[in-house]
Coordinates of C-alpha atoms and ligand atoms in Angstrom, one line a residue:
M1 CA 0.0 0.0 0.0
S2 CA 1.6 3.3 -1.0
P3 CA 0.6 6.7 0.5
S4 CA -2.3 8.2 -1.4
D5 CA -4.7 11.1 -1.2
H6 CA -5.9 9.5 2.0
A7 CA -2.5 10.1 3.7
G8 CA -2.6 12.1 6.8
A9 CA -0.1 14.6 5.5
A10 CA 1.4 15.8 2.3
L11 CA 5.1 16.5 1.8
T12 CA 5.7 18.9 -1.1
I13 CA 9.2 18.8 -2.6
D14 CA 9.9 21.7 -4.9
L15 CA 12.2 20.5 -7.7
G16 CA 12.4 24.0 -9.2
A17 CA 13.8 25.3 -5.9
I18 CA 16.4 22.5 -5.9
A19 CA 17.4 23.5 -9.4
R20 CA 17.7 27.2 -8.3
N21 CA 19.7 26.1 -5.2
Y22 CA 22.1 24.3 -7.4
R23 CA 22.6 27.4 -9.5
T24 CA 23.0 29.6 -6.4
L25 CA 25.8 27.3 -5.1
R26 CA 27.4 27.2 -8.5
D27 CA 27.4 31.0 -8.6
Q28 CA 28.8 31.1 -5.1
L29 CA 31.6 28.8 -6.3
G30 CA 32.3 31.4 -9.1
G31 CA 33.4 29.1 -11.8
T32 CA 34.6 26.2 -9.8
P33 CA 32.6 23.0 -10.7
C34 CA 29.9 21.9 -8.3
A35 CA 29.1 18.3 -7.6
S36 CA 25.9 17.2 -5.8
V37 CA 25.8 15.0 -2.7
V38 CA 22.7 12.8 -2.9
K39 CA 23.4 10.2 -0.2
G40 CA 20.6 8.8 1.9
N41 CA 18.1 9.0 -1.0
A42 CA 18.9 12.6 -1.6
Y43 CA 18.6 13.5 2.1
G44 CA 15.4 11.5 2.3
L45 CA 13.7 13.5 -0.4
G46 CA 13.9 11.1 -3.4
L47 CA 16.9 10.3 -5.5
A48 CA 14.9 9.2 -8.5
E49 CA 13.1 12.5 -8.7
I50 CA 16.0 14.8 -7.7
A51 CA 19.1 13.4 -9.5
P52 CA 17.7 14.1 -13.0
V53 CA 16.8 17.6 -12.0
L54 CA 20.4 18.3 -10.9
A55 CA 21.8 16.6 -14.1
R56 CA 19.6 18.9 -16.2
Q57 CA 21.2 21.9 -14.4
G58 CA 24.5 20.6 -15.8
C59 CA 25.7 18.7 -12.7
D60 CA 27.8 15.8 -13.9
S61 CA 29.4 14.6 -10.6
F62 CA 27.6 13.0 -7.7
F63 CA 28.5 11.6 -4.3
V64 CA 26.5 9.0 -2.4
A65 CA 27.4 7.1 0.8
T66 CA 26.9 3.4 -0.2
L67 CA 27.4 1.1 -3.2
D68 CA 23.6 0.4 -3.3
E69 CA 22.9 4.1 -3.6
A70 CA 25.5 4.3 -6.4
L71 CA 23.9 1.4 -8.3
E72 CA 20.5 3.1 -8.1
L73 CA 22.0 6.4 -9.3
R74 CA 23.8 4.7 -12.1
R75 CA 20.5 3.4 -13.5
L76 CA 19.2 6.9 -13.4
L77 CA 22.2 8.7 -14.8
P78 CA 24.2 6.4 -17.2
S79 CA 27.0 8.7 -17.8
A80 CA 27.5 10.8 -14.6
T81 CA 30.6 10.6 -12.4
I82 CA 29.5 8.8 -9.3
A83 CA 31.7 8.5 -6.2
V84 CA 30.9 6.5 -3.0
F85 CA 32.0 8.2 0.3
N86 CA 32.1 4.9 2.3
G87 CA 34.5 3.3 -0.1
A88 CA 34.6 -0.2 -1.5
A89 CA 34.3 -3.1 0.9
A90 CA 36.9 -5.8 0.2
G91 CA 35.6 -7.9 -2.7
S92 CA 33.3 -5.3 -4.1
E93 CA 35.9 -3.7 -6.4
A94 CA 34.6 -5.6 -9.5
I95 CA 31.0 -4.3 -9.0
F96 CA 32.4 -0.7 -8.8
A97 CA 34.4 -1.2 -12.0
D98 CA 31.6 -2.9 -13.9
H99 CA 29.3 0.0 -13.2
D100 CA 31.9 2.7 -13.7
L101 CA 31.6 3.8 -10.0
L102 CA 34.4 5.4 -8.0
P103 CA 35.0 4.2 -4.5
V104 CA 36.4 7.0 -2.3
L105 CA 39.6 5.4 -1.1
N106 CA 39.7 5.9 2.6
D107 CA 42.8 3.8 3.7
L108 CA 45.9 2.2 2.3
G109 CA 44.1 -1.2 2.1
Q110 CA 41.4 0.2 -0.2
I111 CA 44.0 1.9 -2.3
E112 CA 45.9 -1.4 -2.6
R113 CA 42.8 -3.4 -3.6
W114 CA 41.6 -0.8 -6.1
A115 CA 45.0 -0.6 -7.7
A116 CA 45.3 -4.4 -7.8
H117 CA 41.9 -4.7 -9.5
S118 CA 42.9 -2.0 -12.0
R119 CA 46.1 -3.9 -12.9
S120 CA 44.2 -7.2 -13.1
R121 CA 42.0 -5.8 -15.9
N122 CA 45.0 -4.8 -18.1
G123 CA 43.2 -1.7 -19.4
E124 CA 43.3 2.0 -18.7
P125 CA 44.4 2.9 -15.2
F126 CA 41.4 3.2 -12.9
K127 CA 40.4 6.7 -11.7
A128 CA 41.1 7.1 -8.0
V129 CA 39.6 9.5 -5.4
V130 CA 41.6 9.7 -2.2
H131 CA 40.2 11.0 1.0
L132 CA 42.6 12.6 3.5
D133 CA 41.5 12.9 7.1
T134 CA 42.3 16.5 8.3
G135 CA 40.3 16.5 11.5
M136 CA 37.1 14.4 11.4
C137 CA 38.8 11.3 12.7
R138 CA 36.2 9.3 10.7
L139 CA 37.0 8.3 7.1
G140 CA 40.1 9.0 5.1
L141 CA 43.9 8.5 5.4
P142 CA 45.3 10.0 8.6
P143 CA 48.5 11.9 8.2
C144 CA 50.7 8.9 8.9
E145 CA 49.1 6.9 6.1
A146 CA 49.4 9.8 3.7
S147 CA 53.1 10.0 4.5
R148 CA 53.4 6.3 3.9
L149 CA 51.7 6.7 0.6
A150 CA 54.1 9.5 -0.3
A151 CA 57.1 7.4 0.7
E152 CA 55.8 4.4 -1.3
P153 CA 54.4 6.0 -4.5
Q154 CA 54.2 2.6 -6.3
R155 CA 51.1 2.0 -4.2
L156 CA 49.3 4.2 -6.8
D157 CA 50.6 2.2 -9.8
G158 CA 47.7 1.3 -11.9
L159 CA 45.7 4.3 -10.7
R160 CA 45.1 7.8 -12.0
L161 CA 44.5 10.2 -9.2
V162 CA 41.5 12.3 -10.2
L163 CA 40.5 13.9 -6.9
V164 CA 41.9 14.4 -3.4
M165 CA 39.3 15.3 -0.9
S166 CA 38.8 16.1 2.8
H167 CA 35.8 17.1 4.9
L168 CA 35.3 20.1 7.2
A169 CA 34.1 19.5 10.8
C170 CA 32.9 23.1 11.6
A171 CA 32.2 24.7 8.3
E172 CA 28.9 26.3 9.5
Q173 CA 30.9 28.3 12.0
P174 CA 32.9 30.8 9.9
D175 CA 34.9 32.0 12.9
N176 CA 35.9 28.6 14.1
P177 CA 39.7 28.3 13.8
M178 CA 39.3 24.6 13.0
N179 CA 38.4 25.6 9.4
A180 CA 41.8 27.2 8.7
V181 CA 43.6 24.4 10.5
Q182 CA 42.0 21.8 8.3
R183 CA 42.7 23.8 5.2
T184 CA 46.4 24.1 6.1
T185 CA 46.6 20.4 7.0
F186 CA 44.8 19.5 3.7
D187 CA 47.4 21.6 1.7
A188 CA 50.3 19.9 3.5
L189 CA 49.0 16.4 3.0
R190 CA 48.0 16.8 -0.6
A191 CA 51.4 18.2 -1.4
L192 CA 52.7 14.7 -0.5
L193 CA 50.7 13.1 -3.3
P194 CA 50.8 13.5 -7.1
A195 CA 49.2 16.7 -8.3
A196 CA 45.4 16.3 -8.6
P197 CA 42.2 18.3 -8.4
A198 CA 41.1 18.8 -4.8
S199 CA 37.8 19.2 -3.0
L200 CA 37.1 20.4 0.6
A201 CA 33.9 22.3 0.8
N202 CA 30.5 21.0 1.8
S203 CA 27.5 23.3 1.7
S204 CA 28.7 25.6 4.4
G205 CA 32.3 25.4 3.2
I206 CA 31.3 27.0 -0.1
F207 CA 30.4 30.1 1.9
L208 CA 33.7 30.3 3.7
G209 CA 35.4 31.9 0.7
R210 CA 37.5 31.2 -2.3
Q211 CA 40.3 29.5 -0.4
Y212 CA 37.9 26.7 0.5
H213 CA 36.7 26.0 -3.1
Y214 CA 39.7 24.3 -4.6
H215 CA 38.5 22.5 -7.8
L216 CA 35.1 21.0 -6.8
G217 CA 32.3 22.0 -4.4
R218 CA 30.5 19.1 -2.7
P219 CA 27.2 20.5 -1.3
G220 CA 24.4 18.4 0.0
V221 CA 22.0 19.9 2.5
A222 CA 21.9 23.4 1.0
L223 CA 20.6 21.9 -2.3
Y224 CA 17.6 20.8 -0.2
G225 CA 17.0 24.3 1.2
V226 CA 18.7 24.2 4.5
N227 CA 20.6 27.3 5.5
P228 CA 24.3 26.8 5.1
T229 CA 25.0 30.1 6.9
P230 CA 23.2 29.7 10.2
D231 CA 24.3 33.2 11.4
K232 CA 22.8 34.9 8.4
P233 CA 19.6 34.9 6.4
N234 CA 19.1 31.7 4.3
P235 CA 20.4 32.2 0.8
M236 CA 18.7 29.0 -0.4
A237 CA 15.2 28.6 -1.7
E238 CA 12.7 26.6 0.4
V239 CA 12.4 23.0 -0.9
V240 CA 10.3 21.2 1.6
R241 CA 6.8 21.9 3.0
L242 CA 4.8 19.5 5.2
H243 CA 1.0 20.0 5.5
S244 CA -1.6 18.1 7.4
K245 CA -5.2 18.7 8.5
I246 CA -7.0 18.9 11.8
I247 CA -8.9 15.6 12.3
Q248 CA -10.5 16.4 15.7
L249 CA -11.1 19.3 18.0
R250 CA -11.6 19.4 21.7
D251 CA -13.0 22.4 23.5
V252 CA -11.8 22.1 27.1
D253 CA -13.6 24.1 29.8
R254 CA -12.1 22.7 33.0
P255 CA -8.6 21.8 34.2
Q256 CA -7.3 18.8 32.2
T257 CA -4.1 17.3 30.9
V258 CA -3.1 16.5 27.3
G259 CA -1.4 13.4 26.0
Y260 CA 0.9 10.8 27.3
G261 CA 2.5 11.4 30.6
A262 CA -0.1 14.2 31.2
S263 CA 2.8 16.5 30.4
H264 CA 0.7 19.5 29.3
R265 CA -1.8 20.9 31.8
I266 CA -4.7 23.1 30.8
A267 CA -5.6 25.4 33.6
A268 CA -9.2 26.3 32.8
H269 CA -10.0 26.5 29.1
A270 CA -8.4 25.8 25.7
R271 CA -9.1 24.5 22.2
I272 CA -7.0 21.5 21.3
A273 CA -6.6 20.3 17.7
T274 CA -5.4 16.8 16.9
V275 CA -3.3 16.3 13.7
P276 CA -2.4 12.9 12.2
V277 CA 1.4 13.1 12.2
G278 CA 3.6 11.5 14.8
Y279 CA 7.1 10.2 15.4
T280 CA 6.5 7.3 13.0
D281 CA 6.5 10.0 10.3
G282 CA 9.7 11.6 11.6
Y283 CA 8.0 14.3 13.6
L284 CA 10.5 13.9 16.3
R285 CA 9.3 13.0 19.8
S286 CA 11.6 15.6 21.2
L287 CA 9.4 18.3 19.6
G288 CA 6.6 17.6 22.0
D289 CA 5.7 20.6 24.3
R290 CA 8.3 22.7 22.3
A291 CA 7.6 23.1 18.7
F292 CA 4.9 24.9 16.8
A293 CA 2.8 24.6 13.7
A294 CA 1.1 27.3 11.6
I295 CA -2.5 27.8 10.6
G296 CA -2.4 30.5 8.0
D297 CA 0.2 32.8 9.4
V298 CA -0.6 32.1 13.0
R299 CA 1.8 30.0 14.9
V300 CA 0.2 27.5 17.2
P301 CA 2.1 25.5 19.9
V302 CA 2.5 21.8 19.9
V303 CA 1.2 20.9 23.4
G304 CA 1.7 17.5 25.1
R305 CA 4.0 14.7 23.9
V306 CA 4.3 13.7 20.3
S307 CA 2.5 10.3 19.9
M308 CA 3.3 7.6 17.4
D309 CA 0.7 8.9 14.9
L310 CA -0.6 12.1 16.3
I311 CA 0.2 15.5 17.7
T312 CA -1.9 18.0 19.6
L313 CA -1.9 21.7 19.0
D314 CA -3.3 24.5 21.2
V315 CA -5.4 26.6 18.8
T316 CA -7.1 28.7 21.4
A317 CA -5.7 31.9 19.8
L318 CA -7.6 31.3 16.6
A319 CA -11.2 32.2 15.9
P320 CA -13.4 29.0 16.0
D321 CA -14.0 29.1 12.3
Q322 CA -10.3 29.2 11.6
S323 CA -9.7 25.8 13.3
L324 CA -12.2 23.2 12.1
P325 CA -11.8 19.6 11.3
G326 CA -10.2 19.7 7.8
T327 CA -8.4 22.9 8.4
T328 CA -4.9 22.8 6.9
V329 CA -2.0 22.9 9.3
Q330 CA 1.6 23.6 8.1
L331 CA 4.2 21.6 10.1
I332 CA 7.4 22.4 8.1
G333 CA 8.2 25.3 5.9
G334 CA 6.8 28.8 5.6
A335 CA 6.1 30.1 9.1
C336 CA 7.8 26.9 10.4
P337 CA 11.4 27.0 9.2
I338 CA 13.0 23.6 9.4
E339 CA 16.1 25.0 11.1
E340 CA 14.0 26.5 13.9
L341 CA 12.1 23.2 14.5
A342 CA 15.4 21.3 14.5
A343 CA 16.8 23.6 17.2
L344 CA 13.7 23.2 19.3
G345 CA 13.9 19.4 19.0
G346 CA 17.6 19.4 20.0
T347 CA 18.8 18.3 16.5
I348 CA 19.8 19.7 13.1
A349 CA 17.7 20.2 10.0
Y350 CA 19.6 17.3 8.3
E351 CA 18.1 14.8 10.7
I352 CA 14.6 16.1 10.3
L353 CA 14.9 15.9 6.5
N354 CA 16.3 12.5 6.5
R355 CA 13.6 11.0 8.7
L356 CA 10.6 12.4 6.9
G357 CA 8.5 9.2 6.8
P358 CA 7.1 7.0 4.1
R359 CA 3.4 7.6 5.1
F360 CA 3.2 11.0 3.6
Q361 CA 1.8 11.6 0.2
R362 CA 4.8 13.0 -1.7
R363 CA 4.2 15.7 -4.2
Y364 CA 6.9 16.8 -6.5
I365 CA 6.3 20.2 -8.0
E366 CA 8.5 21.9 -10.7
D367 CA 8.2 25.4 -9.2
A368 CA 6.2 27.0 -6.5
A369 CA 6.3 30.4 -8.2
Ligands
PLP401 C1 27.5 14.6 3.5 C2 28.8 15.0 3.0 C3 28.9 16.2 2.3 C4 27.8 17.2 2.1 O1 27.7 17.9 3.3 P1 26.5 19.0 3.5 O2 26.8 19.6 4.8 O3 25.2 18.3 3.5 O4 26.7 20.0 2.4 C5 30.2 16.5 1.7 N1 31.2 15.7 1.9 C6 31.2 14.6 2.7 C7 32.4 13.8 2.9 C8 30.0 14.2 3.3 O5 29.9 13.1 4.0

């Protein structure tokens, strides 16, 4: 059963806004090419719908996290460059090669296996993307492995280095000294390797200035409308809107509590609207008693805990004819910016996007304007 017109909520994904966001990022890069990060099903929003839109904007390089994501993308875009952040598990090199996919090489073992596979095919040297760890302590060659690679350059025999990359830990904080430290480390480590194009900037990194651009931008979240410059107005167009409808109203005229744990107490009188979206749908439980929704332009608080399939809103501030069963409620977007909700729920917009659930009716529109 797939979500239909009977779904409790509709998720609208503005493909025109994604296209505009790609162009905005490309402009910000001022001539440096711009790849697109579409891991996690394009941050939960739908790879099959979004990847072709980016390709039509001229994007020809894509990053995903896993081999399965890469194989799905390869079916959608037969000729794009596709790189896989998590690298190739031992034994999967042939699948990468057969589908013209690039594993991001994160350690010396991965480099060795990719080079060996390349030599075993007796053809053109395979392209290689090498990830240098400059401060995430996550993926990539740490400085000691980069030095070893420099000392033993034959490790790259059979490979053609097409990209050297690293990843910023604090890019959304322009004043964080970690950014410059990582850039300096990146320059020092890549100087050890054969000359190759470089990439450092994620969405926020693109807004740190030219020194962070190198030869390829690698934005993800900003494509999907999330503000890459949290201290400034959002330069990106809004992509995601989530709407639902009131399914029941309760006029309370004596002291009473709302929801599980009786966490919200009504002192004397209130009007409570129930909306059919819950944590199953990715409306985080941590938003209970904290977040707000909007009816028209009026913000109404989420009161009580978030249930599995329902939330409750205090709509007392609205005139009775503005909150009826069937009245539209906006949960994300417009008067409810996703960044603000994320902060109230103790998380980041990335997590809210990625968790938006399968029960919503998903509507892809070409342009809101
Ligand atoms: C996810 C990811 C990106 C994109 O980051 P955003 O902050 O979403 O722009 C870029 N590079 C790497 C290595 C990533 O894992």
